[in-house]
Amino acid sequence: MKRTLKRVTSVLLLLLCTGILCACGSRNNTSGLTDEEAENWENQTVNFVSELAQMSDEDLDSLLQYGDFYESAVTAWKDNREVLGAYQTTGETTCKLDGGILTVTSDMQFEKKAATVTLTINQEENTPTYLAMEVQRTMGEKMKEAGSNTVLGILVVFVVLIFLSFLIYLFKYINLWAMKQEQKKSGQVQQVPAAVPQAGVQEEDMTDDEELIAVIAAAVAAAEQTSTDSFVVRSVKKVHRNNWKRA
């Protein structure tokens, strides 16, 4: 019973904050805001967010039935509450009216991190329309994220280049595999042509030089009626002319 009462009370408080926001809007016009009006908007925005941060999951889910604004507020808080932690204090808050749309921007400090909360209100309908939360990051966190993105991009480029190089290297094996598959389909086996023996060169029957010289020397000695010791046959040349016809 106590749990149900607490839940109803939390929801009613949050709805009351929203009602006060709308009521404050009735005192504003599209020409601008006075310092007092801007301060009222800023205070009500801070109260709304602080109440939202203290609600349980069941209470937050019960707000979804009240429209798009509550859906955006609940979603923004659930998406960031693990990173932010519990609400603590509020820093600089600004209020700007432009073309019937009132925008309240507040820098809030939570238990773990700071966040910028932006609330927009439709001035003509006197109703809040959207709430957003953006976690503030330090310069070190931004540099760390930028460095991680750079390293990741370089790694992706190198991985793609290595993959392309490997793919190009495999092309020759892919071509060989494709040729083998074509040969299997066609039933033809590629054969290396055997070397065709060249026409045999007729080897001339060479007579032993020493025997040929001896025979010629003997014939010359008989013709000159002398011995083979009186001359020396140094070379033998074949003459194609018919010397017998000349004689």
Backbone as CSV, one residue per row, in Angstrom:
resi,resn,N_x,N_y,N_z,CA_x,CA_y,CA_z,C_x,C_y,C_z
1,MET,0.832,-1.199,0.000,0.000,0.000,0.000,0.875,1.262,0.000
2,LYS,1.924,1.253,0.846,2.822,2.387,0.911,3.552,2.583,-0.412
3,ARG,3.927,1.432,-1.025,4.634,1.502,-2.303,3.754,2.117,-3.384
4,THR,2.478,1.722,-3.416,1.534,2.265,-4.399,1.309,3.751,-4.170
5,LEU,1.191,4.139,-2.893,0.981,5.547,-2.563,2.184,6.392,-2.983
6,LYS,3.372,5.874,-2.748,4.585,6.600,-3.139,4.647,6.757,-4.641
7,ARG,4.278,5.687,-5.343,4.295,5.732,-6.806,3.317,6.782,-7.322
8,VAL,2.102,6.798,-6.787,1.088,7.767,-7.220,1.545,9.181,-6.897
9,THR,2.168,9.350,-5.742,2.632,10.672,-5.336,3.702,11.201,-6.287
10,SER,4.635,10.310,-6.682,5.705,10.722,-7.593,5.145,11.147,-8.938
11,VAL,4.201,10.377,-9.425,3.604,10.706,-10.716,2.855,12.026,-10.638
12,LEU,2.114,12.226,-9.546,1.351,13.465,-9.395,2.267,14.678,-9.290
13,LEU,3.404,14.520,-8.609,4.350,15.625,-8.485,4.925,16.010,-9.836
14,LEU,5.216,14.982,-10.625,5.783,15.260,-11.939,4.747,15.918,-12.844
15,LEU,3.511,15.433,-12.771,2.448,16.049,-13.563,2.191,17.489,-13.105
16,LEU,2.360,17.723,-11.796,2.182,19.071,-11.276,3.246,20.009,-11.824
17,CYS,4.478,19.485,-11.911,5.564,20.291,-12.482,5.253,20.649,-13.927
18,THR,4.722,19.684,-14.649,4.361,19.944,-16.039,3.249,20.992,-16.121
19,GLY,2.270,20.919,-15.212,1.198,21.902,-15.202,1.711,23.294,-14.920
20,ILE,2.673,23.385,-14.001,3.250,24.695,-13.684,3.984,25.258,-14.891
21,LEU,4.667,24.367,-15.633,5.344,24.809,-16.857,4.343,25.423,-17.827
22,CYS,3.236,24.751,-18.007,2.216,25.256,-18.940,1.611,26.561,-18.439
23,ALA,1.409,26.646,-17.128,0.824,27.869,-16.573,1.762,29.050,-16.745
24,CYS,3.056,28.791,-16.550,4.032,29.855,-16.742,4.036,30.325,-18.183
25,GLY,3.771,29.431,-19.075,3.796,29.782,-20.490,2.697,30.741,-20.850
26,SER,1.615,30.754,-20.115,0.511,31.652,-20.457,0.856,33.112,-20.205
27,ARG,1.927,33.345,-19.423,2.285,34.720,-19.123,3.316,35.272,-20.100
28,ASN,3.767,34.437,-21.057,4.805,34.853,-21.991,4.201,35.170,-23.339
29,ASN,4.928,35.913,-24.170,4.488,36.212,-25.522,5.653,35.980,-26.465
30,THR,5.383,36.025,-27.779,6.400,35.714,-28.779,7.407,36.839,-28.990
31,SER,7.215,37.983,-28.301,8.153,39.092,-28.490,9.394,38.940,-27.631
32,GLY,9.360,38.074,-26.607,10.507,37.891,-25.735,10.070,37.537,-24.337
33,LEU,11.058,37.387,-23.443,10.784,37.018,-22.065,11.436,38.036,-21.133
34,THR,10.749,38.320,-20.038,11.354,39.154,-19.003,12.267,38.294,-18.143
35,ASP,13.084,38.916,-17.346,13.992,38.168,-16.468,13.222,37.291,-15.492
36,GLU,12.117,37.789,-14.974,11.319,37.018,-14.024,10.683,35.802,-14.692
37,GLU,10.172,35.993,-15.904,9.558,34.872,-16.634,10.606,33.817,-16.983
38,ALA,11.749,34.246,-17.430,12.806,33.299,-17.760,13.249,32.519,-16.538
39,GLU,13.336,33.184,-15.382,13.734,32.506,-14.148,12.706,31.455,-13.742
40,ASN,11.426,31.773,-13.937,10.372,30.801,-13.598,10.483,29.540,-14.459
41,TRP,10.702,29.754,-15.752,10.866,28.607,-16.650,12.075,27.760,-16.238
42,GLU,13.161,28.404,-15.924,14.377,27.691,-15.559,14.176,26.877,-14.285
43,ASN,13.550,27.467,-13.285,13.322,26.753,-12.029,12.400,25.553,-12.215
44,GLN,11.343,25.728,-13.010,10.412,24.623,-13.217,11.055,23.482,-14.014
45,THR,11.930,23.823,-14.929,12.634,22.781,-15.695,13.534,21.967,-14.775
46,VAL,14.256,22.654,-13.891,15.133,21.957,-12.941,14.319,21.063,-12.024
47,ASN,13.178,21.557,-11.523,12.331,20.751,-10.645,11.798,19.510,-11.374
48,PHE,11.427,19.687,-12.632,10.889,18.570,-13.403,11.943,17.467,-13.555
49,VAL,13.175,17.847,-13.909,14.229,16.848,-14.116,14.624,16.185,-12.803
50,SER,14.702,16.958,-11.721,15.073,16.367,-10.426,14.027,15.360,-9.960
51,GLU,12.757,15.656,-10.182,11.698,14.698,-9.847,11.772,13.465,-10.740
52,LEU,12.069,13.666,-12.015,12.181,12.545,-12.949,13.311,11.610,-12.547
53,ALA,14.428,12.164,-12.080,15.597,11.348,-11.730,15.360,10.498,-10.488
54,GLN,14.379,10.838,-9.661,14.128,10.092,-8.428,13.083,8.998,-8.598
55,MET,12.471,8.904,-9.754,11.377,7.950,-9.950,11.908,6.560,-10.253
56,SER,11.144,5.543,-9.849,11.487,4.147,-10.118,11.093,3.780,-11.551
57,ASP,11.488,2.585,-11.952,11.155,2.130,-13.303,9.647,2.019,-13.500
58,GLU,8.945,1.550,-12.481,7.491,1.413,-12.598,6.829,2.784,-12.748
59,ASP,7.320,3.749,-11.988,6.758,5.091,-12.084,7.051,5.712,-13.448
60,LEU,8.267,5.473,-13.936,8.630,6.009,-15.246,7.759,5.399,-16.344
61,ASP,7.532,4.094,-16.241,6.719,3.424,-17.267,5.273,3.912,-17.235
62,SER,4.815,4.284,-16.063,3.431,4.758,-15.970,3.250,6.113,-16.639
63,LEU,4.350,6.857,-16.832,4.252,8.172,-17.480,4.080,8.075,-18.987
64,LEU,4.402,6.934,-19.560,4.360,6.798,-21.012,2.958,6.980,-21.580
65,GLN,1.958,6.756,-20.752,0.574,6.848,-21.243,0.113,8.281,-21.434
66,TYR,0.921,9.264,-20.982,0.485,10.652,-21.017,0.939,11.412,-22.255
67,GLY,1.582,10.750,-23.206,1.893,11.439,-24.452,3.360,11.399,-24.838
68,ASP,3.630,12.040,-25.981,4.973,12.001,-26.566,6.018,12.709,-25.703
69,PHE,5.629,13.779,-25.050,6.612,14.502,-24.235,7.161,13.623,-23.128
70,TYR,6.269,12.934,-22.424,6.718,12.064,-21.337,7.525,10.879,-21.877
71,GLU,7.155,10.429,-23.049,7.925,9.335,-23.659,9.357,9.785,-23.946
72,SER,9.519,11.007,-24.464,10.869,11.507,-24.744,11.654,11.715,-23.453
73,ALA,10.984,12.210,-22.399,11.657,12.447,-21.125,12.100,11.140,-20.480
74,VAL,11.207,10.153,-20.458,11.534,8.854,-19.856,12.651,8.173,-20.632
75,THR,12.570,8.225,-21.950,13.603,7.592,-22.777,14.958,8.258,-22.563
76,ALA,14.976,9.596,-22.523,16.234,10.316,-22.320,16.872,9.962,-20.987
77,TRP,16.059,9.858,-19.946,16.607,9.548,-18.631,17.081,8.094,-18.544
78,LYS,16.305,7.153,-19.059,16.704,5.747,-19.008,17.978,5.480,-19.811
79,ASP,18.145,6.190,-20.916,19.333,5.981,-21.754,20.611,6.504,-21.103
80,ASN,20.481,7.444,-20.164,21.677,8.094,-19.626,21.863,7.947,-18.116
81,ARG,20.908,7.364,-17.417,21.002,7.345,-15.962,22.153,6.490,-15.449
82,GLU,22.524,5.418,-16.169,23.649,4.594,-15.730,24.962,5.370,-15.818
83,VAL,25.056,6.243,-16.803,26.272,7.038,-16.983,26.279,8.241,-16.048
84,LEU,25.106,8.827,-15.799,25.030,10.054,-15.012,24.993,9.802,-13.515
85,GLY,24.189,8.849,-13.086,23.985,8.655,-11.657,22.884,9.558,-11.123
86,ALA,22.863,9.751,-9.822,21.799,10.531,-9.179,22.004,12.026,-9.423
87,TYR,20.868,12.745,-9.427,20.913,14.203,-9.626,21.508,14.883,-8.394
88,GLN,22.338,15.936,-8.617,22.942,16.666,-7.508,22.609,18.154,-7.558
89,THR,23.200,18.869,-8.500,22.987,20.321,-8.556,22.770,20.777,-9.999
90,THR,22.422,22.048,-10.129,22.212,22.645,-11.446,23.146,23.835,-11.623
91,GLY,23.753,23.915,-12.796,24.649,25.021,-13.098,23.937,26.095,-13.895
92,GLU,24.547,26.537,-14.964,23.988,27.608,-15.783,22.745,27.131,-16.536
93,THR,21.704,27.963,-16.520,20.450,27.656,-17.215,20.039,28.865,-18.046
94,THR,19.695,28.621,-19.290,19.281,29.708,-20.183,17.896,29.409,-20.736
95,CYS,17.197,30.480,-21.084,15.838,30.364,-21.608,15.728,31.245,-22.845
96,LYS,15.235,30.669,-23.949,15.170,31.405,-25.210,13.828,31.146,-25.883
97,LEU,13.201,32.248,-26.318,11.930,32.159,-27.022,12.134,32.561,-28.476
98,ASP,11.764,31.671,-29.395,11.986,31.938,-30.813,10.820,31.379,-31.622
99,GLY,10.033,32.264,-32.232,8.959,31.834,-33.106,7.915,30.982,-32.444
100,GLY,7.596,31.247,-31.198,6.579,30.479,-30.503,7.108,29.219,-29.861
101,ILE,8.393,28.929,-30.005,9.000,27.756,-29.386,9.955,28.227,-28.299
102,LEU,9.682,27.804,-27.070,10.517,28.159,-25.936,11.496,27.014,-25.668
103,THR,12.780,27.361,-25.581,13.817,26.363,-25.348,14.554,26.707,-24.063
104,VAL,14.529,25.766,-23.113,15.232,25.932,-21.840,16.405,24.961,-21.827
105,THR,17.596,25.499,-21.667,18.813,24.689,-21.655,19.477,24.835,-20.299
106,SER,19.745,23.689,-19.656,20.286,23.713,-18.299,21.453,22.729,-18.186
107,ASP,22.553,23.210,-17.585,23.709,22.335,-17.311,23.545,21.773,-15.906
108,MET,23.323,20.477,-15.825,23.068,19.828,-14.535,24.205,18.878,-14.184
109,GLN,24.542,18.878,-12.898,25.590,17.997,-12.407,24.959,16.787,-11.729
110,PHE,25.330,15.619,-12.193,24.844,14.376,-11.600,25.984,13.709,-10.819
111,GLU,25.702,12.568,-10.257,26.666,11.908,-9.385,27.962,11.537,-10.126
112,LYS,27.861,11.064,-11.358,29.033,10.599,-12.094,29.518,11.602,-13.130
113,LYS,28.593,12.202,-13.853,28.957,13.128,-14.924,27.963,14.275,-14.981
114,ALA,28.338,15.275,-15.755,27.428,16.399,-16.003,26.692,16.164,-17.315
115,ALA,25.554,16.830,-17.456,24.743,16.681,-18.662,24.052,17.991,-18.981
116,THR,23.780,18.166,-20.267,23.016,19.330,-20.724,21.592,18.876,-21.025
117,VAL,20.645,19.443,-20.315,19.234,19.080,-20.467,18.542,20.184,-21.265
118,THR,17.840,19.772,-22.327,17.140,20.728,-23.188,15.653,20.404,-23.185
119,LEU,14.852,21.394,-22.816,13.404,21.232,-22.777,12.778,22.232,-23.740
120,THR,11.903,21.757,-24.627,11.218,22.642,-25.575,9.730,22.672,-25.254
121,ILE,9.147,23.871,-25.358,7.735,24.071,-25.058,7.080,24.801,-26.219
122,ASN,5.912,24.321,-26.611,5.114,25.006,-27.627,4.367,26.155,-26.952
123,GLN,4.781,27.375,-27.262,4.238,28.544,-26.586,2.764,28.772,-26.921
124,GLU,2.364,28.453,-28.136,0.987,28.684,-28.554,0.030,27.741,-27.830
125,GLU,0.444,26.463,-27.657,-0.418,25.474,-26.996,-0.154,25.381,-25.500
126,ASN,0.896,26.058,-25.027,1.260,26.042,-23.610,1.543,24.630,-23.100
127,THR,2.228,23.836,-23.929,2.533,22.451,-23.545,3.986,22.123,-23.881
128,PRO,4.656,21.375,-23.010,6.016,20.908,-23.332,5.955,19.853,-24.442
129,THR,6.938,19.879,-25.300,6.908,18.966,-26.452,8.035,17.941,-26.454
130,TYR,9.183,18.309,-25.891,10.320,17.379,-26.006,11.344,17.670,-24.921
131,LEU,11.994,16.599,-24.431,13.086,16.736,-23.474,14.239,15.845,-23.917
132,ALA,15.449,16.403,-23.915,16.628,15.664,-24.342,17.744,15.847,-23.328
133,MET,18.606,14.832,-23.199,19.766,14.886,-22.310,21.019,14.518,-23.101
134,GLU,22.055,15.328,-22.971,23.329,15.061,-23.628,24.440,15.049,-22.582
135,VAL,25.095,13.914,-22.433,26.164,13.785,-21.448,27.355,14.630,-21.876
136,GLN,27.862,15.441,-20.958,29.028,16.275,-21.248,30.298,15.458,-21.076
137,ARG,31.177,15.559,-22.057,32.437,14.820,-22.021,33.602,15.784,-21.874
138,THR,34.610,15.341,-21.156,35.811,16.151,-20.982,36.641,16.124,-22.256
139,MET,37.622,17.028,-22.335,38.500,17.062,-23.498,39.289,15.763,-23.642
140,GLY,39.687,15.199,-22.504,40.412,13.931,-22.548,39.568,12.814,-23.127
141,GLU,38.282,12.784,-22.751,37.386,11.756,-23.276,37.159,11.943,-24.776
142,LYS,37.035,13.212,-25.189,36.849,13.465,-26.612,38.085,13.067,-27.415
143,MET,39.265,13.380,-26.891,40.507,13.009,-27.579,40.671,11.495,-27.624
144,LYS,40.289,10.840,-26.538,40.377,9.387,-26.494,39.457,8.752,-27.530
145,GLU,38.242,9.273,-27.615,37.295,8.743,-28.599,37.778,9.002,-30.022
146,ALA,38.321,10.230,-30.259,38.833,10.552,-31.594,40.012,9.657,-31.951
147,GLY,40.899,9.417,-30.972,42.038,8.525,-31.233,41.593,7.101,-31.522
148,SER,40.593,6.636,-30.771,40.085,5.274,-31.005,39.476,5.152,-32.395
149,ASN,38.734,6.175,-32.802,38.129,6.154,-34.143,39.193,6.176,-35.229
150,THR,40.265,6.956,-35.000,41.353,7.015,-35.991,42.057,5.672,-36.121
151,VAL,42.396,5.082,-34.975,43.070,3.780,-35.001,42.182,2.726,-35.647
152,LEU,40.892,2.759,-35.313,39.963,1.792,-35.903,39.884,1.966,-37.419
153,GLY,39.855,3.229,-37.873,39.809,3.473,-39.314,41.050,2.966,-40.019
154,ILE,42.232,3.198,-39.413,43.484,2.716,-40.016,43.507,1.193,-40.072
155,LEU,43.058,0.549,-39.005,43.034,-0.919,-38.982,42.104,-1.467,-40.058
156,VAL,40.967,-0.828,-40.227,40.017,-1.281,-41.257,40.645,-1.169,-42.642
157,VAL,41.355,-0.045,-42.896,41.993,0.139,-44.207,43.047,-0.940,-44.443
158,PHE,43.873,-1.224,-43.432,44.912,-2.236,-43.594,44.318,-3.630,-43.791
159,VAL,43.261,-3.920,-43.067,42.620,-5.235,-43.227,42.069,-5.392,-44.642
160,VAL,41.454,-4.337,-45.160,40.909,-4.391,-46.521,42.033,-4.565,-47.540
161,LEU,43.145,-3.847,-47.355,44.275,-3.960,-48.281,44.873,-5.366,-48.250
162,ILE,45.030,-5.922,-47.057,45.566,-7.287,-46.940,44.631,-8.290,-47.607
163,PHE,43.340,-8.096,-47.409,42.378,-9.002,-48.029,42.438,-8.919,-49.556
164,LEU,42.544,-7.698,-50.088,42.626,-7.537,-51.542,43.916,-8.152,-52.089
165,SER,45.022,-7.960,-51.362,46.295,-8.559,-51.800,46.199,-10.080,-51.821
166,PHE,45.613,-10.640,-50.797,45.451,-12.089,-50.739,44.541,-12.590,-51.852
167,LEU,43.500,-11.819,-52.145,42.573,-12.207,-53.213,43.271,-12.178,-54.576
168,ILE,44.083,-11.158,-54.809,44.826,-11.070,-56.070,45.821,-12.218,-56.171
169,TYR,46.448,-12.593,-55.058,47.395,-13.700,-55.054,46.710,-15.023,-55.406
170,LEU,45.462,-15.169,-55.039,44.736,-16.410,-55.301,44.212,-16.515,-56.729
171,PHE,44.302,-15.431,-57.504,43.749,-15.452,-58.847,44.361,-16.565,-59.700
172,LYS,45.691,-16.755,-59.591,46.322,-17.766,-60.440,45.831,-19.175,-60.097
173,TYR,45.603,-19.416,-58.812,45.085,-20.725,-58.417,43.618,-20.874,-58.824
174,ILE,42.901,-19.793,-58.805,41.510,-19.841,-59.241,41.430,-20.158,-60.730
175,ASN,42.323,-19.568,-61.530,42.342,-19.849,-62.965,42.696,-21.303,-63.242
176,LEU,43.696,-21.834,-62.518,44.058,-23.247,-62.696,42.899,-24.159,-62.323
177,TRP,42.234,-23.835,-61.239,41.098,-24.651,-60.818,39.986,-24.601,-61.856
178,ALA,39.736,-23.428,-62.424,38.689,-23.287,-63.440,39.039,-24.092,-64.691
179,MET,40.314,-24.084,-65.084,40.735,-24.854,-66.256,40.549,-26.341,-66.026
180,LYS,40.880,-26.808,-64.822,40.718,-28.228,-64.520,39.245,-28.627,-64.536
181,GLN,38.397,-27.739,-64.029,36.979,-28.036,-64.040,36.432,-28.116,-65.467
182,GLU,36.907,-27.237,-66.342,36.483,-27.276,-67.740,36.953,-28.547,-68.420
183,GLN,38.171,-28.966,-68.101,38.693,-30.204,-68.700,37.893,-31.416,-68.241
184,LYS,37.494,-31.404,-66.974,36.704,-32.529,-66.478,35.339,-32.572,-67.154
185,LYS,34.744,-31.407,-67.366,33.431,-31.364,-67.995,33.492,-31.799,-69.446
186,SER,34.493,-31.389,-70.139,34.598,-31.723,-71.560,35.196,-33.100,-71.790
187,GLY,35.740,-33.713,-70.748,36.311,-35.052,-70.886,37.647,-35.075,-71.597
188,GLN,38.226,-33.940,-71.746,39.505,-33.865,-72.419,40.595,-33.621,-71.397
189,VAL,41.615,-34.386,-71.544,42.753,-34.263,-70.651,43.863,-33.570,-71.400
190,GLN,44.339,-32.525,-70.774,45.402,-31.770,-71.444,46.691,-32.584,-71.422
191,GLN,47.236,-32.791,-72.594,48.461,-33.560,-72.726,49.565,-32.676,-73.257
192,VAL,50.731,-32.944,-72.775,51.893,-32.218,-73.260,52.378,-32.914,-74.511
193,PRO,52.465,-32.252,-75.667,52.890,-32.903,-76.900,54.314,-33.453,-76.786
194,ALA,54.441,-34.716,-77.253,55.760,-35.347,-77.191,56.696,-34.704,-78.199
195,ALA,57.929,-34.675,-77.822,58.921,-34.077,-78.712,59.047,-34.912,-79.979
196,VAL,58.911,-34.263,-81.130,58.994,-34.956,-82.417,60.458,-35.088,-82.797
197,PRO,60.879,-36.303,-82.998,62.303,-36.457,-83.350,62.569,-35.860,-84.724
198,GLN,63.630,-35.143,-84.829,64.009,-34.539,-86.089,64.525,-35.602,-87.059
199,ALA,64.389,-35.251,-88.289,64.848,-36.201,-89.325,66.307,-36.536,-89.090
200,GLY,66.535,-37.815,-89.125,67.892,-38.265,-88.842,68.889,-37.727,-89.859
201,VAL,69.896,-37.196,-89.338,70.955,-36.681,-90.208,71.868,-37.841,-90.576
202,GLN,71.942,-38.002,-91.825,72.780,-39.108,-92.297,74.233,-38.832,-91.939
203,GLU,74.730,-39.758,-91.188,76.125,-39.634,-90.808,77.011,-40.177,-91.914
204,GLU,77.914,-39.385,-92.236,78.848,-39.796,-93.289,79.822,-40.828,-92.735
205,ASP,79.966,-41.813,-93.475,80.939,-42.836,-93.092,82.332,-42.280,-93.291
206,MET,82.893,-42.006,-92.166,84.238,-41.428,-92.231,85.271,-42.546,-92.193
207,THR,86.108,-42.555,-93.204,87.204,-43.543,-93.240,88.343,-43.059,-92.371
208,ASP,88.903,-43.936,-91.722,89.993,-43.567,-90.847,91.055,-42.780,-91.609
209,ASP,91.372,-41.590,-91.085,92.312,-40.703,-91.791,93.656,-41.372,-92.039
210,GLU,94.122,-42.086,-91.118,95.454,-42.705,-91.264,95.458,-43.763,-92.378
211,GLU,94.384,-44.539,-92.455,94.317,-45.566,-93.501,94.214,-44.918,-94.877
212,LEU,93.389,-43.834,-94.965,93.228,-43.143,-96.240,94.559,-42.551,-96.712
213,ILE,95.296,-41.966,-95.781,96.599,-41.375,-96.136,97.587,-42.457,-96.598
214,ALA,97.532,-43.586,-95.950,98.454,-44.671,-96.331,98.178,-45.189,-97.738
215,VAL,96.872,-45.306,-98.044,96.495,-45.803,-99.372,96.914,-44.814,-100.446
216,ILE,96.652,-43.532,-100.198,97.005,-42.504,-101.189,98.521,-42.426,-101.372
217,ALA,99.223,-42.522,-100.242,100.693,-42.470,-100.320,101.242,-43.634,-101.132
218,ALA,100.651,-44.820,-100.964,101.097,-45.995,-101.712,100.825,-45.828,-103.199
219,ALA,99.664,-45.235,-103.541,99.324,-45.026,-104.946,100.267,-44.007,-105.588
220,VAL,100.590,-42.968,-104.881,101.490,-41.945,-105.414,102.884,-42.528,-105.606
221,ALA,103.352,-43.340,-104.654,104.685,-43.940,-104.751,104.760,-44.891,-105.942
222,ALA,103.689,-45.644,-106.193,103.659,-46.563,-107.325,103.673,-45.797,-108.634
223,ALA,102.943,-44.676,-108.662,102.896,-43.887,-109.899,104.238,-43.208,-110.181
224,GLU,104.944,-42.810,-109.147,106.214,-42.123,-109.317,107.382,-43.098,-109.273
225,GLN,107.058,-44.378,-109.042,108.073,-45.408,-108.961,109.134,-45.044,-107.916
226,THR,108.694,-44.754,-106.742,109.584,-44.426,-105.624,108.979,-44.987,-104.359
227,SER,109.630,-44.800,-103.261,109.109,-45.311,-101.991,108.329,-44.227,-101.275
228,THR,107.540,-44.638,-100.331,106.720,-43.680,-99.564,107.552,-42.853,-98.592
229,ASP,108.850,-43.229,-98.430,109.699,-42.479,-97.498,110.231,-41.193,-98.110
230,SER,110.125,-41.067,-99.448,110.683,-39.894,-100.110,109.742,-38.686,-100.099
231,PHE,108.540,-38.857,-99.613,107.607,-37.711,-99.527,106.687,-37.914,-98.328
232,VAL,106.009,-36.826,-97.987,105.089,-36.847,-96.835,103.737,-36.281,-97.280
233,VAL,102.688,-37.034,-97.049,101.333,-36.566,-97.361,100.822,-35.755,-96.154
234,ARG,100.692,-34.464,-96.348,100.270,-33.590,-95.238,98.744,-33.383,-95.175
235,SER,98.095,-33.386,-96.327,96.640,-33.203,-96.324,96.037,-33.853,-97.534
236,VAL,94.741,-34.160,-97.398,94.015,-34.800,-98.483,92.765,-33.972,-98.742
237,LYS,92.568,-33.511,-99.933,91.411,-32.722,-100.317,90.664,-33.385,-101.440
238,LYS,89.337,-33.378,-101.335,88.511,-33.979,-102.362,88.293,-32.980,-103.485
239,VAL,88.545,-33.404,-104.699,88.383,-32.547,-105.875,87.159,-33.024,-106.633
240,HIS,86.182,-32.069,-106.854,84.942,-32.448,-107.519,85.069,-32.454,-109.032
241,ARG,86.121,-31.880,-109.573,86.272,-31.858,-111.032,86.749,-33.209,-111.555
242,ASN,86.360,-33.464,-112.774,86.750,-34.732,-113.407,88.038,-34.523,-114.164
243,ASN,89.190,-34.852,-113.522,90.493,-34.637,-114.167,90.752,-35.644,-115.274
244,TRP,90.055,-36.751,-115.256,90.265,-37.767,-116.284,89.769,-37.260,-117.637
245,LYS,88.714,-36.454,-117.612,88.192,-35.903,-118.875,89.170,-34.920,-119.464
246,ARG,89.874,-34.161,-118.629,90.855,-33.227,-119.107,92.020,-33.948,-119.759
247,ALA,92.363,-35.069,-119.164,93.472,-35.820,-119.754,93.036,-36.391,-121.080
